[in-house]
Amino acid sequence: MSLKNILLPLLFFSICYHGRSAGINDTVLVVMNVQDYFVEGCLRPEEAHDFIAVLNKVVSCFDSDDIIYVKSVLTRLAVSLRGLEVDTLPGLDFAEELDVVNQCIIDKNRANAFRNKQFADRINEIDPACIIIIGFRSGHSIYKTIMGGKNAGYNTGYIDEAVRDFREKDQQGLILKYKRKGIPGIPVEDIDFIK
């Protein structure tokens, strides 16, 4: 393990802790894309159960006011005799096992949630010291949102065991990509330290 891999999470922890002690709002948790469409497309039922249990454990460590749920709205272009139509794909409800603890649910139609006005406004309103993102599509939506947060000046990260992509092989490559980009990953057992 390189020194950089040890120092990045420690730096992230210290920034979050300092922000809390300085009177800035605590860390915000963003739960992204935990929808039937992704769960059923990503994981076998027993894997889905275990993964969502990890997500629920993370959710339980946060105040409900510090959690934002983000749902992807997937559309497709359909050609019919009446012309072109945009259809919303089915299966976009949250996974049944996910603990949804508030009504702060934001629909997004772009990979980077910061490009959604409602999301960006909510984050600006809270003005958190740190943003932690968990959920599905770690190679696309989560990565783009983390980078969008960093570009907007926020300390952003993810929890190692609480992000997934479609294939396990891709997942391991993504974690390496995150580390190369300086995106800190936090082990799930350290989540109490932040909050």
PDB file of N, CA and C in Angstrom, residues 91-125:
ATOM      1  N   GLY A  91     -38.999   0.390 -14.156  1.00  0.00           N
ATOM      2  CA  GLY A  91     -38.071  -0.129 -13.155  1.00  0.00           C
ATOM      3  C   GLY A  91     -37.211   0.939 -12.521  1.00  0.00           C
ATOM      4  N   LEU A  92     -37.702   2.175 -12.489  1.00  0.00           N
ATOM      5  CA  LEU A  92     -36.896   3.252 -11.947  1.00  0.00           C
ATOM      6  C   LEU A  92     -37.229   3.584 -10.495  1.00  0.00           C
ATOM      7  N   ASP A  93     -38.039   2.739  -9.866  1.00  0.00           N
ATOM      8  CA  ASP A  93     -38.335   2.915  -8.446  1.00  0.00           C
ATOM      9  C   ASP A  93     -37.136   2.482  -7.623  1.00  0.00           C
ATOM     10  N   PHE A  94     -37.045   2.992  -6.391  1.00  0.00           N
ATOM     11  CA  PHE A  94     -35.984   2.538  -5.498  1.00  0.00           C
ATOM     12  C   PHE A  94     -36.138   1.051  -5.229  1.00  0.00           C
ATOM     13  N   ALA A  95     -35.020   0.386  -4.981  1.00  0.00           N
ATOM     14  CA  ALA A  95     -35.049  -1.020  -4.591  1.00  0.00           C
ATOM     15  C   ALA A  95     -35.840  -1.136  -3.292  1.00  0.00           C
ATOM     16  N   GLU A  96     -36.675  -2.162  -3.190  1.00  0.00           N
ATOM     17  CA  GLU A  96     -37.555  -2.319  -2.034  1.00  0.00           C
ATOM     18  C   GLU A  96     -36.821  -2.340  -0.705  1.00  0.00           C
ATOM     19  N   GLU A  97     -35.650  -2.951  -0.667  1.00  0.00           N
ATOM     20  CA  GLU A  97     -34.923  -3.111   0.594  1.00  0.00           C
ATOM     21  C   GLU A  97     -34.214  -1.836   1.050  1.00  0.00           C
ATOM     22  N   LEU A  98     -34.093  -0.850   0.181  1.00  0.00           N
ATOM     23  CA  LEU A  98     -33.385   0.373   0.544  1.00  0.00           C
ATOM     24  C   LEU A  98     -34.179   1.165   1.577  1.00  0.00           C
ATOM     25  N   ASP A  99     -33.503   1.598   2.634  1.00  0.00           N
ATOM     26  CA  ASP A  99     -34.131   2.457   3.647  1.00  0.00           C
ATOM     27  C   ASP A  99     -34.141   3.889   3.133  1.00  0.00           C
ATOM     28  N   VAL A 100     -35.313   4.381   2.792  1.00  0.00           N
ATOM     29  CA  VAL A 100     -35.470   5.772   2.362  1.00  0.00           C
ATOM     30  C   VAL A 100     -36.005   6.521   3.572  1.00  0.00           C
ATOM     31  N   VAL A 101     -35.169   7.378   4.166  1.00  0.00           N
ATOM     32  CA  VAL A 101     -35.484   7.967   5.467  1.00  0.00           C
ATOM     33  C   VAL A 101     -35.999   9.398   5.391  1.00  0.00           C
ATOM     34  N   ASN A 102     -36.101   9.941   4.184  1.00  0.00           N
ATOM     35  CA  ASN A 102     -36.662  11.282   4.032  1.00  0.00           C
ATOM     36  C   ASN A 102     -37.265  11.416   2.634  1.00  0.00           C
ATOM     37  N   GLN A 103     -37.776  12.582   2.345  1.00  0.00           N
ATOM     38  CA  GLN A 103     -38.383  12.821   1.034  1.00  0.00           C
ATOM     39  C   GLN A 103     -37.505  13.699   0.147  1.00  0.00           C
ATOM     40  N   CYS A 104     -36.231  13.801   0.479  1.00  0.00           N
ATOM     41  CA  CYS A 104     -35.305  14.575  -0.350  1.00  0.00           C
ATOM     42  C   CYS A 104     -34.834  13.674  -1.491  1.00  0.00           C
ATOM     43  N   ILE A 105     -35.683  13.551  -2.496  1.00  0.00           N
ATOM     44  CA  ILE A 105     -35.436  12.679  -3.642  1.00  0.00           C
ATOM     45  C   ILE A 105     -35.357  13.548  -4.885  1.00  0.00           C
ATOM     46  N   ILE A 106     -34.246  13.437  -5.572  1.00  0.00           N
ATOM     47  CA  ILE A 106     -34.010  14.273  -6.735  1.00  0.00           C
ATOM     48  C   ILE A 106     -33.842  13.380  -7.961  1.00  0.00           C
ATOM     49  N   ASP A 107     -34.599  13.676  -8.998  1.00  0.00           N
ATOM     50  CA  ASP A 107     -34.461  12.961 -10.272  1.00  0.00           C
ATOM     51  C   ASP A 107     -33.386  13.655 -11.092  1.00  0.00           C
ATOM     52  N   LYS A 108     -32.561  12.853 -11.750  1.00  0.00           N
ATOM     53  CA  LYS A 108     -31.544  13.438 -12.621  1.00  0.00           C
ATOM     54  C   LYS A 108     -31.547  12.709 -13.954  1.00  0.00           C
ATOM     55  N   ASN A 109     -31.194  13.427 -14.983  1.00  0.00           N
ATOM     56  CA  ASN A 109     -31.104  12.807 -16.311  1.00  0.00           C
ATOM     57  C   ASN A 109     -29.719  12.990 -16.928  1.00  0.00           C
ATOM     58  N   ARG A 110     -28.745  13.360 -16.113  1.00  0.00           N
ATOM     59  CA  ARG A 110     -27.355  13.475 -16.541  1.00  0.00           C
ATOM     60  C   ARG A 110     -26.488  12.718 -15.552  1.00  0.00           C
ATOM     61  N   ALA A 111     -25.337  12.269 -16.001  1.00  0.00           N
ATOM     62  CA  ALA A 111     -24.463  11.494 -15.120  1.00  0.00           C
ATOM     63  C   ALA A 111     -24.015  12.312 -13.914  1.00  0.00           C
ATOM     64  N   ASN A 112     -23.583  13.530 -14.132  1.00  0.00           N
ATOM     65  CA  ASN A 112     -23.116  14.398 -13.058  1.00  0.00           C
ATOM     66  C   ASN A 112     -24.319  15.065 -12.401  1.00  0.00           C
ATOM     67  N   ALA A 113     -24.628  14.670 -11.171  1.00  0.00           N
ATOM     68  CA  ALA A 113     -25.791  15.230 -10.482  1.00  0.00           C
ATOM     69  C   ALA A 113     -25.651  16.734 -10.256  1.00  0.00           C
ATOM     70  N   PHE A 114     -24.426  17.257 -10.216  1.00  0.00           N
ATOM     71  CA  PHE A 114     -24.234  18.691 -10.032  1.00  0.00           C
ATOM     72  C   PHE A 114     -24.742  19.494 -11.230  1.00  0.00           C
ATOM     73  N   ARG A 115     -24.988  18.836 -12.348  1.00  0.00           N
ATOM     74  CA  ARG A 115     -25.535  19.529 -13.519  1.00  0.00           C
ATOM     75  C   ARG A 115     -27.061  19.639 -13.422  1.00  0.00           C
ATOM     76  N   ASN A 116     -27.632  19.043 -12.381  1.00  0.00           N
ATOM     77  CA  ASN A 116     -29.062  19.141 -12.109  1.00  0.00           C
ATOM     78  C   ASN A 116     -29.270  20.322 -11.162  1.00  0.00           C
ATOM     79  N   LYS A 117     -30.062  21.282 -11.552  1.00  0.00           N
ATOM     80  CA  LYS A 117     -30.248  22.495 -10.752  1.00  0.00           C
ATOM     81  C   LYS A 117     -30.787  22.199  -9.362  1.00  0.00           C
ATOM     82  N   GLN A 118     -31.750  21.300  -9.262  1.00  0.00           N
ATOM     83  CA  GLN A 118     -32.340  20.989  -7.961  1.00  0.00           C
ATOM     84  C   GLN A 118     -31.286  20.392  -7.014  1.00  0.00           C
ATOM     85  N   PHE A 119     -30.444  19.512  -7.525  1.00  0.00           N
ATOM     86  CA  PHE A 119     -29.385  18.912  -6.716  1.00  0.00           C
ATOM     87  C   PHE A 119     -28.366  19.974  -6.296  1.00  0.00           C
ATOM     88  N   ALA A 120     -27.888  20.746  -7.263  1.00  0.00           N
ATOM     89  CA  ALA A 120     -26.886  21.774  -6.967  1.00  0.00           C
ATOM     90  C   ALA A 120     -27.428  22.790  -5.958  1.00  0.00           C
ATOM     91  N   ASP A 121     -28.690  23.180  -6.108  1.00  0.00           N
ATOM     92  CA  ASP A 121     -29.293  24.121  -5.162  1.00  0.00           C
ATOM     93  C   ASP A 121     -29.366  23.530  -3.760  1.00  0.00           C
ATOM     94  N   ARG A 122     -29.740  22.255  -3.667  1.00  0.00           N
ATOM     95  CA  ARG A 122     -29.827  21.605  -2.344  1.00  0.00           C
ATOM     96  C   ARG A 122     -28.458  21.529  -1.679  1.00  0.00           C
ATOM     97  N   ILE A 123     -27.426  21.171  -2.435  1.00  0.00           N
ATOM     98  CA  ILE A 123     -26.064  21.113  -1.892  1.00  0.00           C
ATOM     99  C   ILE A 123     -25.617  22.502  -1.456  1.00  0.00           C
ATOM    100  N   ASN A 124     -25.872  23.513  -2.270  1.00  0.00           N
ATOM    101  CA  ASN A 124     -25.492  24.888  -1.904  1.00  0.00           C
ATOM    102  C   ASN A 124     -26.227  25.345  -0.652  1.00  0.00           C
ATOM    103  N   GLU A 125     -27.474  24.955  -0.516  1.00  0.00           N
ATOM    104  CA  GLU A 125     -28.271  25.320   0.657  1.00  0.00           C
ATOM    105  C   GLU A 125     -27.688  24.691   1.928  1.00  0.00           C
TER     106      GLU A 125
END
